[in-house]
Short mmCIF file of C-alpha atoms in Angstrom, two decimals:
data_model
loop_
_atom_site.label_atom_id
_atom_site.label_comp_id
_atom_site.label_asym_id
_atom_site.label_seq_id
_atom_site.Cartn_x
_atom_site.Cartn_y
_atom_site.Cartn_z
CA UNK A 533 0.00 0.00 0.00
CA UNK A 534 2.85 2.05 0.59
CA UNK A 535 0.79 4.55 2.94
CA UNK A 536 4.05 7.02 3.49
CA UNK A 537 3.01 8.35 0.10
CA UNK A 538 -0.43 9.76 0.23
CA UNK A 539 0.57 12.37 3.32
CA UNK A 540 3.18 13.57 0.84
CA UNK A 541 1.00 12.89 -2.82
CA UNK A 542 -2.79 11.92 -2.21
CA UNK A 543 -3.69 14.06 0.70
CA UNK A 544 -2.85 17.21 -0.96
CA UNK A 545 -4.75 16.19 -4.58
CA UNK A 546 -7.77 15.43 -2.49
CA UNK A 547 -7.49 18.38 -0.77
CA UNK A 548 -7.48 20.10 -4.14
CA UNK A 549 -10.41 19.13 -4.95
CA UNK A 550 -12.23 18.23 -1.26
CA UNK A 551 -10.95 21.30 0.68
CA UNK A 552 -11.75 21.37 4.66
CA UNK A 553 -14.08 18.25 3.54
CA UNK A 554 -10.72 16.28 3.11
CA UNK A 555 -10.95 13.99 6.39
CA UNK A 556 -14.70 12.99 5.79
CA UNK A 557 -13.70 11.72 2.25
CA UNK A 558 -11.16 9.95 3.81
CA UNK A 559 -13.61 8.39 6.00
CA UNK A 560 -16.30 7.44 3.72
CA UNK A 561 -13.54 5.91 1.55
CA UNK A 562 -12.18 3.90 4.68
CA UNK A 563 -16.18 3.17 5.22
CA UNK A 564 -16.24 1.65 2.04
CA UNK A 565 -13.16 -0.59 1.81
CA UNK A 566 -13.77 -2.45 5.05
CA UNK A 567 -16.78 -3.46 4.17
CA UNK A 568 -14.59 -4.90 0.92
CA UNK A 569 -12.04 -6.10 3.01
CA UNK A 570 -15.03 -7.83 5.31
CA UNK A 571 -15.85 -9.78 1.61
CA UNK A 572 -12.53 -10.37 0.74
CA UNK A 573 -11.34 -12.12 3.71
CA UNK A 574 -14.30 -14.63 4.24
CA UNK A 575 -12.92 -15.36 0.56
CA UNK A 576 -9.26 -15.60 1.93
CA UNK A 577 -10.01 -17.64 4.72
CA UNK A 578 -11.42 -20.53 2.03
CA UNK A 579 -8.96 -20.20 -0.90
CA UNK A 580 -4.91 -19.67 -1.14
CA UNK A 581 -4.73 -19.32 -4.74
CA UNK A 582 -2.50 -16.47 -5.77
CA UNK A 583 -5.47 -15.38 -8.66
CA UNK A 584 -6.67 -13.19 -5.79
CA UNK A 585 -9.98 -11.41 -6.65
CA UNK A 586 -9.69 -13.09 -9.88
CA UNK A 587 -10.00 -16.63 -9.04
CA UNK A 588 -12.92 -15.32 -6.25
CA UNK A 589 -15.24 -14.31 -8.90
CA UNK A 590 -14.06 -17.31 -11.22
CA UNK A 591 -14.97 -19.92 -8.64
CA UNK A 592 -18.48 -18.40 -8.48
CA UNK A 593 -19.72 -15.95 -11.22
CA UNK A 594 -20.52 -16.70 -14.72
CA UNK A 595 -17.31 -17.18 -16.84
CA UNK A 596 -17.80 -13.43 -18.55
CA UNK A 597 -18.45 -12.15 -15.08
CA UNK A 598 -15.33 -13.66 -14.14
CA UNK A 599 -13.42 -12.72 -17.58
CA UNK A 600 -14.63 -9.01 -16.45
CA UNK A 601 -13.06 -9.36 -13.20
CA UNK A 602 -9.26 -10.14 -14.71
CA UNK A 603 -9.21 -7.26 -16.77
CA UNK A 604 -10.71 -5.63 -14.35
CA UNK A 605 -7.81 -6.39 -11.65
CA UNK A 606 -4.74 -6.43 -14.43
CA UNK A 607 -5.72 -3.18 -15.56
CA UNK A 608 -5.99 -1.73 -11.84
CA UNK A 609 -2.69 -2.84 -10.98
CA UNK A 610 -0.85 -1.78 -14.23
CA UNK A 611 -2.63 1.51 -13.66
CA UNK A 612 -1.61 1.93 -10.19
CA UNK A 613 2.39 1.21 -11.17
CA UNK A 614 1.64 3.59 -13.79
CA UNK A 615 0.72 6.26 -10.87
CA UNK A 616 3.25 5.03 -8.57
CA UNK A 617 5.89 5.79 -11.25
CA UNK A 618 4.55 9.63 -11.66
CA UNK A 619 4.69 9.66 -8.05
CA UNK A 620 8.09 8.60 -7.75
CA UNK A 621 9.16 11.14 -10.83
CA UNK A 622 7.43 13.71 -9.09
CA UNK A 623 9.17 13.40 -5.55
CA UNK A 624 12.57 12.13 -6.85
CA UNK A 625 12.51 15.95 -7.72
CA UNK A 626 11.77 17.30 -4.07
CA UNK A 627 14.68 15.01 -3.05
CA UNK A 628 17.37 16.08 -6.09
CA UNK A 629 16.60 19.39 -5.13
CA UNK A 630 19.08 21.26 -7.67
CA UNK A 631 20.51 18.31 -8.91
CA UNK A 632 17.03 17.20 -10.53
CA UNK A 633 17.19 20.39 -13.32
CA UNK A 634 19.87 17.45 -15.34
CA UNK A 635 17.63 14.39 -14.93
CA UNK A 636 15.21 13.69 -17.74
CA UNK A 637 11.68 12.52 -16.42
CA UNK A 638 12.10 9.71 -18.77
CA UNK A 639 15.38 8.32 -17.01
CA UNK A 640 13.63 8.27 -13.82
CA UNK A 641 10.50 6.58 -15.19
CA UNK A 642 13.01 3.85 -16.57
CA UNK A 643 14.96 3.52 -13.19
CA UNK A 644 11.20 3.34 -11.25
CA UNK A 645 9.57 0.80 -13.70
CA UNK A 646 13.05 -1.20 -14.91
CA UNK A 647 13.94 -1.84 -11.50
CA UNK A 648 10.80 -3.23 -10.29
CA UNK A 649 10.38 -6.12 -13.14
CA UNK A 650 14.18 -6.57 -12.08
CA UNK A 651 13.21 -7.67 -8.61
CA UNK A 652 10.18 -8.82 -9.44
CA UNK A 653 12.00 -11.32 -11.99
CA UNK A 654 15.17 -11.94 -9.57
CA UNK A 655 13.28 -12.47 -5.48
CA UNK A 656 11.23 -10.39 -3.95
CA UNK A 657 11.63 -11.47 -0.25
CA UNK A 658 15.23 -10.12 0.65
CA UNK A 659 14.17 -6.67 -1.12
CA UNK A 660 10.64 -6.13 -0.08
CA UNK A 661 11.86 -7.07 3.65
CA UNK A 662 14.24 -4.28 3.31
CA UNK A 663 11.67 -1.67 1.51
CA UNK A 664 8.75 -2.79 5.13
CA UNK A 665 11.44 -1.19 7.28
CA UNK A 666 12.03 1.96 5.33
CA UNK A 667 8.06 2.30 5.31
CA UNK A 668 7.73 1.86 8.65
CA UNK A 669 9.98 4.65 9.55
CA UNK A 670 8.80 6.87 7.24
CA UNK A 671 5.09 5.97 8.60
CA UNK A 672 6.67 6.57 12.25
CA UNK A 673 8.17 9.75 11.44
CA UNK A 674 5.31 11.57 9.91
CA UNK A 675 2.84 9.89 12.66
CA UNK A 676 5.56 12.04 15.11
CA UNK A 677 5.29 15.23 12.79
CA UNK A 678 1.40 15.19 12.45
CA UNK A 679 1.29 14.37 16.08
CA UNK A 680 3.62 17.38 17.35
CA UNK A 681 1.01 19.53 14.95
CA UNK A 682 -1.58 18.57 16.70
CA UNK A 683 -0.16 18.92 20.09
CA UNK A 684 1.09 22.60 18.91
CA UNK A 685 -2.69 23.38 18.25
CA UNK A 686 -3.74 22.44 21.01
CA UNK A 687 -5.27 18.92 20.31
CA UNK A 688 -8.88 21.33 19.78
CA UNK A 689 -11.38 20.86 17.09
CA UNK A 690 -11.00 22.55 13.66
CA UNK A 691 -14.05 24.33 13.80
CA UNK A 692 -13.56 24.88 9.75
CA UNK A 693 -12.99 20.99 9.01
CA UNK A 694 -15.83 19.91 11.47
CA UNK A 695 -18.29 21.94 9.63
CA UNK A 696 -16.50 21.45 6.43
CA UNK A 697 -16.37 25.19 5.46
CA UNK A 698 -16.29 25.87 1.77
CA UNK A 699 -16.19 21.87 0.70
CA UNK A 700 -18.71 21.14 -1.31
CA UNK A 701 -20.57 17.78 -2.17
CA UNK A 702 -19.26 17.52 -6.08
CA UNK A 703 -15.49 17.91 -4.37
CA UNK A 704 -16.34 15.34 -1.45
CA UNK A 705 -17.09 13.21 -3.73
CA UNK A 706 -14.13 13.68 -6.51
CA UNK A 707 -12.26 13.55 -3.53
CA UNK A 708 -13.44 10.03 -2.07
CA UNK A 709 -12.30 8.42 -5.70
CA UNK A 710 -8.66 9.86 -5.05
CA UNK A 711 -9.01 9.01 -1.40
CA UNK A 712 -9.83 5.43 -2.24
CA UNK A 713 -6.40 5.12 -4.04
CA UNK A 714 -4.88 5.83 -0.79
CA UNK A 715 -6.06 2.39 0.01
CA UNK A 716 -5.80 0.06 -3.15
CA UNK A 717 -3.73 -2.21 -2.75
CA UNK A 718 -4.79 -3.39 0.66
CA UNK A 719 -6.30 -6.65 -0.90
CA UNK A 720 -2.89 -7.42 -2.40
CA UNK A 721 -1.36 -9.78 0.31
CA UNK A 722 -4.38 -11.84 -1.51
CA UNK A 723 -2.52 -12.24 -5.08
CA UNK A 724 0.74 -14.40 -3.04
CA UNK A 725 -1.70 -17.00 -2.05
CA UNK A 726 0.26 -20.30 -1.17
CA UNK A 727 3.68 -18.43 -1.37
CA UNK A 728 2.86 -17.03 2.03
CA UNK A 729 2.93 -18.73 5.71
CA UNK A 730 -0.30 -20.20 6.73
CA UNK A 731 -2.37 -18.25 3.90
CA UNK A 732 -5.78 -18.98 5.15
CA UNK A 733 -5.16 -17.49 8.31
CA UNK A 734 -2.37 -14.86 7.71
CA UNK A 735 -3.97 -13.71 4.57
CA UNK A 736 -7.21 -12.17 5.72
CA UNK A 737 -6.09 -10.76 8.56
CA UNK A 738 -3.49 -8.68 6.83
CA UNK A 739 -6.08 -7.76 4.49
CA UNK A 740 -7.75 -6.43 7.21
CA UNK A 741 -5.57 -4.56 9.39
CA UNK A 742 -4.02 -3.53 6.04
CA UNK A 743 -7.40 -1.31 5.55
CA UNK A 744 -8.24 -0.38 9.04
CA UNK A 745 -5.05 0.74 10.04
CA UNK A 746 -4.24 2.70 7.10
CA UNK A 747 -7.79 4.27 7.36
CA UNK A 748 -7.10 5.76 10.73
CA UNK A 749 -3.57 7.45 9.96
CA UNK A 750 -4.77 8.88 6.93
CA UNK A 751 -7.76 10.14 8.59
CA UNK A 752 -5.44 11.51 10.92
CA UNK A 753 -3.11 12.86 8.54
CA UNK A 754 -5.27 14.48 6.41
CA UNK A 755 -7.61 16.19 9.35
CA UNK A 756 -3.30 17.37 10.82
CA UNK A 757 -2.42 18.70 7.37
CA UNK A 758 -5.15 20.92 6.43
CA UNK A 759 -4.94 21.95 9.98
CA UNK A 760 -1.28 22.92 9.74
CA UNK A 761 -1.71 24.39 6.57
CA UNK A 762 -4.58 26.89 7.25
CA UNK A 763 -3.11 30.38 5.48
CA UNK A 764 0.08 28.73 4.46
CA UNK A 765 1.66 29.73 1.10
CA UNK A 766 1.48 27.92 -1.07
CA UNK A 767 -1.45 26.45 0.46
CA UNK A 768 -1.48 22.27 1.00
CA UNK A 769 -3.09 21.86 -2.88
CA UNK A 770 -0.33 23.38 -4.51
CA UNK A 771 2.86 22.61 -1.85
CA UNK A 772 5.38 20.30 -3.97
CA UNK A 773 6.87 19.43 -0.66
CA UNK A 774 4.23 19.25 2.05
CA UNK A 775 6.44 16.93 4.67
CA UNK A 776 9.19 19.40 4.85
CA UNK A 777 7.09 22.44 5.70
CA UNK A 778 5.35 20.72 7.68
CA UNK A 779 8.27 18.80 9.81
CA UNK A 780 9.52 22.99 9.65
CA UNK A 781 6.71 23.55 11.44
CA UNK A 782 6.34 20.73 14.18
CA UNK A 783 9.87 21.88 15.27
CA UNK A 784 11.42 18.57 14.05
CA UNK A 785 13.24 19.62 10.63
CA UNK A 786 15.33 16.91 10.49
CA UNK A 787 12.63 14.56 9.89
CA UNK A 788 12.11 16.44 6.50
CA UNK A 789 14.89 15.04 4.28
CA UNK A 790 14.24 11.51 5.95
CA UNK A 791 10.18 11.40 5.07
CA UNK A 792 11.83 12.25 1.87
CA UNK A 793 13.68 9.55 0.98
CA UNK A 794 11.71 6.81 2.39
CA UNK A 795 8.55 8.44 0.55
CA UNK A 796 10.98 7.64 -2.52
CA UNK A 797 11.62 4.26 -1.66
CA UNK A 798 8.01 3.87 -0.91
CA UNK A 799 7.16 4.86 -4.40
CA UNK A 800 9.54 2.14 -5.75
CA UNK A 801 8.49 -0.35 -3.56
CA UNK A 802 4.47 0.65 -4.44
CA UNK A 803 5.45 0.08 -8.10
CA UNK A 804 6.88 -3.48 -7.40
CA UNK A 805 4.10 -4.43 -5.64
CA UNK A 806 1.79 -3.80 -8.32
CA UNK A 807 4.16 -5.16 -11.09
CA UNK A 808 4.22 -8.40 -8.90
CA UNK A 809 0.52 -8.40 -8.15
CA UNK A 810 -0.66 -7.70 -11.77
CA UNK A 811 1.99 -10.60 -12.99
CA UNK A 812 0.73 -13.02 -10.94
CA UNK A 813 -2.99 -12.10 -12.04
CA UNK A 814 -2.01 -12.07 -16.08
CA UNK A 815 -0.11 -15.50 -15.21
CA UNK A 816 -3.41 -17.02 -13.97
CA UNK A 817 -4.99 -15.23 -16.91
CA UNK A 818 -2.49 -17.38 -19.68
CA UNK A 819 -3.69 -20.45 -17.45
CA UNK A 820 -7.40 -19.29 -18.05
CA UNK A 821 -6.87 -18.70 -21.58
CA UNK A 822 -7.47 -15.41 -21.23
CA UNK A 823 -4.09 -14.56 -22.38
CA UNK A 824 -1.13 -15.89 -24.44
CA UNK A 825 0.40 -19.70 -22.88
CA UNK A 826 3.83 -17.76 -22.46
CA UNK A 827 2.83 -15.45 -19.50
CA UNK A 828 1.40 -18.54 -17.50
CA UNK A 829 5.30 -20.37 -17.35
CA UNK A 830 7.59 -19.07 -14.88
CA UNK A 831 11.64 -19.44 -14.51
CA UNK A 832 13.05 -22.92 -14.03
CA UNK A 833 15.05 -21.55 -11.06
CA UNK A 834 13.61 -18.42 -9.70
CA UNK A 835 9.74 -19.90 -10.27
CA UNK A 836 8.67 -15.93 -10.58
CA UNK A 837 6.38 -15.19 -13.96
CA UNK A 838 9.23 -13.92 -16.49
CA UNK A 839 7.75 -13.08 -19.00
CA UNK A 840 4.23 -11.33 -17.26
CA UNK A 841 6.29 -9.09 -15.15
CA UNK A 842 8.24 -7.92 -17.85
CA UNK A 843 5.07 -7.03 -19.17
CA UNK A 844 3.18 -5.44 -16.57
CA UNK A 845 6.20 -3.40 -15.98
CA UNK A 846 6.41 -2.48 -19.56
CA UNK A 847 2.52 -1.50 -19.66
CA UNK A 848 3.17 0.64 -16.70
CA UNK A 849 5.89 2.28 -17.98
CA UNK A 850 4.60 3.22 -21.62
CA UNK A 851 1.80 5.88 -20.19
CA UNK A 852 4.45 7.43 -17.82
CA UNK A 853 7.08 7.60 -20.76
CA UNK A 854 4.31 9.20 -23.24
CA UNK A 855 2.76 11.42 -20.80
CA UNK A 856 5.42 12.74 -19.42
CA UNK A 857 7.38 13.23 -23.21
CA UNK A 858 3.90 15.90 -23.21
CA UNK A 859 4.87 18.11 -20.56
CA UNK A 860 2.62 16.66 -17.73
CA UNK A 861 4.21 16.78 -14.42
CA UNK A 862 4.99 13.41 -12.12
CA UNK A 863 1.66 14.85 -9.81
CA UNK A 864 -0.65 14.85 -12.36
CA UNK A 865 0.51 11.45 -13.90
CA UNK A 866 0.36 9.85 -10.56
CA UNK A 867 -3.53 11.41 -10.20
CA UNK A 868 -4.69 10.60 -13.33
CA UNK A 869 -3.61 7.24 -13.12
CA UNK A 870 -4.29 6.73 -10.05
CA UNK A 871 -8.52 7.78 -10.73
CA UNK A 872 -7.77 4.45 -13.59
CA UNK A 873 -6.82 2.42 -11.36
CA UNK A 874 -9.98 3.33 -8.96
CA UNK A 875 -12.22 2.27 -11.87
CA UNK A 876 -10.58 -1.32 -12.04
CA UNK A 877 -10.38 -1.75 -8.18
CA UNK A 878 -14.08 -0.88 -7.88
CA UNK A 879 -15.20 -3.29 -10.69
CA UNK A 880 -13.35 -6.14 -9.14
CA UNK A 881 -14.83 -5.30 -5.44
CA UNK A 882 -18.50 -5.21 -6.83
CA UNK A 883 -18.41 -8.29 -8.05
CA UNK A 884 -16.47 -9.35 -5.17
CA UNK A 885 -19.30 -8.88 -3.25
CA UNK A 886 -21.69 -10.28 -5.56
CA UNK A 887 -19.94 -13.44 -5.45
CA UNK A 888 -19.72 -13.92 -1.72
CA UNK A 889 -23.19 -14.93 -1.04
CA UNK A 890 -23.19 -17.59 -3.82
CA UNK A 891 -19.82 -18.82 -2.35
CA UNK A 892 -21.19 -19.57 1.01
CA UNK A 893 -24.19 -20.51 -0.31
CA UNK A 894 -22.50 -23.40 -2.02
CA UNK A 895 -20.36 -24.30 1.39
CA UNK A 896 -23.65 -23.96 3.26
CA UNK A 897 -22.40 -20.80 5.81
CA UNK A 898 -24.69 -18.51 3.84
CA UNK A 899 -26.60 -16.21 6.79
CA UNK A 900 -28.25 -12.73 6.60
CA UNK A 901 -25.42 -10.94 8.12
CA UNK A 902 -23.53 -12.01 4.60
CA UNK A 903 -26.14 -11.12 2.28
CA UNK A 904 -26.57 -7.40 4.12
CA UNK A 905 -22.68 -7.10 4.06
CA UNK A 906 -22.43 -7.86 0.22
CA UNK A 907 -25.53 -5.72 -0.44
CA UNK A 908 -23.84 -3.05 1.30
CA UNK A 909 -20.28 -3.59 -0.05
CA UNK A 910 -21.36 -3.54 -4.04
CA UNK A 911 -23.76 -0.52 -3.19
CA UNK A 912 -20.63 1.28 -2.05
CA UNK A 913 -19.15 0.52 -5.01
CA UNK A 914 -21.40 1.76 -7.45
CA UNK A 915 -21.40 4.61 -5.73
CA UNK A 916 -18.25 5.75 -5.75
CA UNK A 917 -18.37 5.41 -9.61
CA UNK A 918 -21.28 6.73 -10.25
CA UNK A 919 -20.14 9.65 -8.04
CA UNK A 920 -16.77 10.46 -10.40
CA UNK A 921 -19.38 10.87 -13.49
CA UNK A 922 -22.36 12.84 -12.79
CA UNK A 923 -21.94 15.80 -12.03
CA UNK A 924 -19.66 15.65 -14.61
CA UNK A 925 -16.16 16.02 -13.41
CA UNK A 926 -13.74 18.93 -14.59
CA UNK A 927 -11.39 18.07 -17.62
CA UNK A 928 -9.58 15.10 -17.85
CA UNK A 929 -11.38 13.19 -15.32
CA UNK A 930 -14.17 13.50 -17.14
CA UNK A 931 -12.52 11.93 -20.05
CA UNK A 932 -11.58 8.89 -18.00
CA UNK A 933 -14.11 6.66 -17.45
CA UNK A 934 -14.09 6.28 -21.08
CA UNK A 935 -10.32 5.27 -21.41
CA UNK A 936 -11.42 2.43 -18.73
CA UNK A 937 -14.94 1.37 -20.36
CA UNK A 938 -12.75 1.32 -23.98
CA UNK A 939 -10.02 -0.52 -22.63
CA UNK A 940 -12.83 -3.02 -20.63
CA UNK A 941 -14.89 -3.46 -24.06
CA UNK A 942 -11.41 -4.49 -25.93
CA UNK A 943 -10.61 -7.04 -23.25
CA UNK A 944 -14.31 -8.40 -23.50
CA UNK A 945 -14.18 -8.07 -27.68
CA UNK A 946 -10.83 -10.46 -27.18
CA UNK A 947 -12.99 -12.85 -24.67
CA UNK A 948 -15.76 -13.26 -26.78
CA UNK A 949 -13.05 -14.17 -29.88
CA UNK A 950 -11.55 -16.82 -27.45
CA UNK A 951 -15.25 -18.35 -26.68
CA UNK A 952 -16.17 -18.36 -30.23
CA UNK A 953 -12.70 -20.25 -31.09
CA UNK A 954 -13.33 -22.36 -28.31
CA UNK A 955 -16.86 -23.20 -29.59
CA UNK A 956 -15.64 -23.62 -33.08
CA UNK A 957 -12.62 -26.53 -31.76
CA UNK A 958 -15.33 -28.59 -30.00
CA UNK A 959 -17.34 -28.68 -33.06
CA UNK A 960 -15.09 -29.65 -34.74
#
């Protein structure tokens, strides 16, 4: 999840467009995913197969439901390495400080995305290890800058948040869809499957502490930084650098340079992650025959999926490279990207949930509290799309819905190819 990043990235873009609402779309987003991560754990608790969401919906749903669902999830995680990538371009700039003015955007894109499929081809374990404990101090160290805030202002209540002066419901909402890609991810632990200790029982409950315990420190975060940045200039929206004037401020400046470069690290680490989640999901895919037979073998030695991290990383990095070829800056790659990869997640959680009460049904556990949790989860869902498209969203967002429902309709167009081919063989 790599939650260092969205104090330093997400917080301010949702602030942009949520102002003094910022902490209540935090918490509606947090109200949303753990009623996913609710669903996605009973699944977790019956299944270790490293498909993740995929395999959920293809154990239960209809195949096209379930052919829906892979794109769904490949496309989500692509998306969010995409975003990840901006993000690191965008704050490997903060921490060059001078030195960045003689490093192309492109070079850093390529050092962000080719070192990811690197690990991701090589092992994970040693590196990712390494990349927890840079994440956890960075997570310590702003916890101890937003907390000294808070205790310099006197632990009261913002009178301005609490009545959410000047937000208005179009930005709450806007600014839930960016808030929820402060959580994505959190399901993730779910794509390793057997590869981790005692899956059915380690599984879902990192799934869900991985959601509740981000929720709270970016609920905490975000209701510290708009506090701390009431009259500031430039304001928290527009800051390039919100840690360091804010570390300036709590007294402890020295933390500055050090949220810094783990925030870096965390953006590296974020794009592995995704790179190895969305491999594992197109490898499953090749086994499915949803994609080609190479991207379902995996090294003779390493046993990691060659050929589908290469890629994922590749798919990642083509967007990044174009985009930011055009001009665009490493914050609005990482948002624009990001609201992508919210489309994807929330497809794959929807029918998540509409797949849990068929599941249990079949294992005979089905009760009401399941059906009311799955009604509730995929009503969430729907909302939070529906939300991002009418009122109709300033320019690009408004524009991207269609990139995903184009992008969803080729995947589907290729399905239906592969079903007639199918049908035509058994004939045959």
């Amino acid at each position: 999840m790599a939650p260092s990043t969205s104090p330093t990235l997400t917080i301010p873009l949702v602030f942009a467009l949520a102002g003094t609402g910022t902490w209540l779309a935090y918490a509606l987003a947090m109200a949303g995913i753990a009623l996913m991560a609710l669903c996605i754990a009973a699944f977790a608790r019956d299944s270790a197969s490293p498909g993740s969401l995929y395999i959920y919906t293809r154990s239960t749903l209809p195949p096209a439901f379930a052919a829906v669902a892979a794109w769904a999830l490949f496309f989500a995680y692509v998306m969010t390495a995409a975003s990840v990538i901006g993000g690191f371009i965008s704050y490997a700039y903060v921490f060059l400080g001078r030195f960045g003015s003689h490093v192309s955007p492109g070079l850093l894109a390529v050092v962000c995305a080719g070192g990811a499929v690197w690990i991701a081809w090589r092992d994970v374990k040693i590196s990712t290890q390494t990349m927890l404990w840079i994440e956890a101090i960075s997570v310590l160290l702003i916890s101890l800058v937003v907390g000294r805030l808070l205790w310099k202002h006197g632990l009261h209540i913002d009178e301005a948040q609490l009545r959410l002066r000047g937000a208005t419901p179009v930005g709450v909402r806007l600014g839930v869809m960016l808030a929820l890609f402060s959580f994505v991810g959190f399901e993730s632990a779910t794509t390793l499957g057997s590869e981790a200790k005692e899956p059915l029982k380690t599984i879902p409950r990192a799934v869900l502490r991985s959601a509740m315990l981000a929720g709270i420190f970016f609920i905490v975060c975000a209701y510290g930084e708009v506090l701390s940045f009431h009259g500031a200039n430039p304001g928290l929206g527009e800051s390039a650098a919100p840690m360091r004037y804010l570390s300036e401020s709590a007294d402890v400046r020295a933390a500055g340079p050090v949220i810094d470069a783990g925030v870096l690290v965390s953006m590296f680490a974020g794009t592995l992650a995704c790179v190895i989640a969305a491999a594992r999901v197109l490898m499953l895919m090749a086994h499915n025959g949803l994609a080609h037979g190479r991207f379902a073998k995996t090294h003779v030695e390493k046993e990691t999926p060659g050929a589908a991290s290469i890629l994922a990383g590749s798919l990642a990095f083509l967007p990044v490279a174009v985009l930011a070829e055009r001009g665009s800056t490493g914050a609005d790659i990482y948002g624009w990207m990001g609201t992508l990869a919210v489309y994807g997640f929330l497809t794959v959680y929807a029918l998540v949930a509409v797949a849990l009460p068929l599941h249990l049904r079949r294992r005979g556990r089905l009760r009401g509290g399941v059906i009311m949790l799955s009604v509730s989860a995929a009503v969430a869902t729907i909302l939070a799309m529906v939300g991002t498209v009418f009122p109709v969203p300033p320019a690009p967002y408004r524009y991207l819905p269609y990139v995903y429902i184009a992008y969803l309709a080729g995947g589907m167009a290729w399905y239906a190819v592969l079903q007639r081919r199918a049908t035509v063989l058994a004939s045959s």
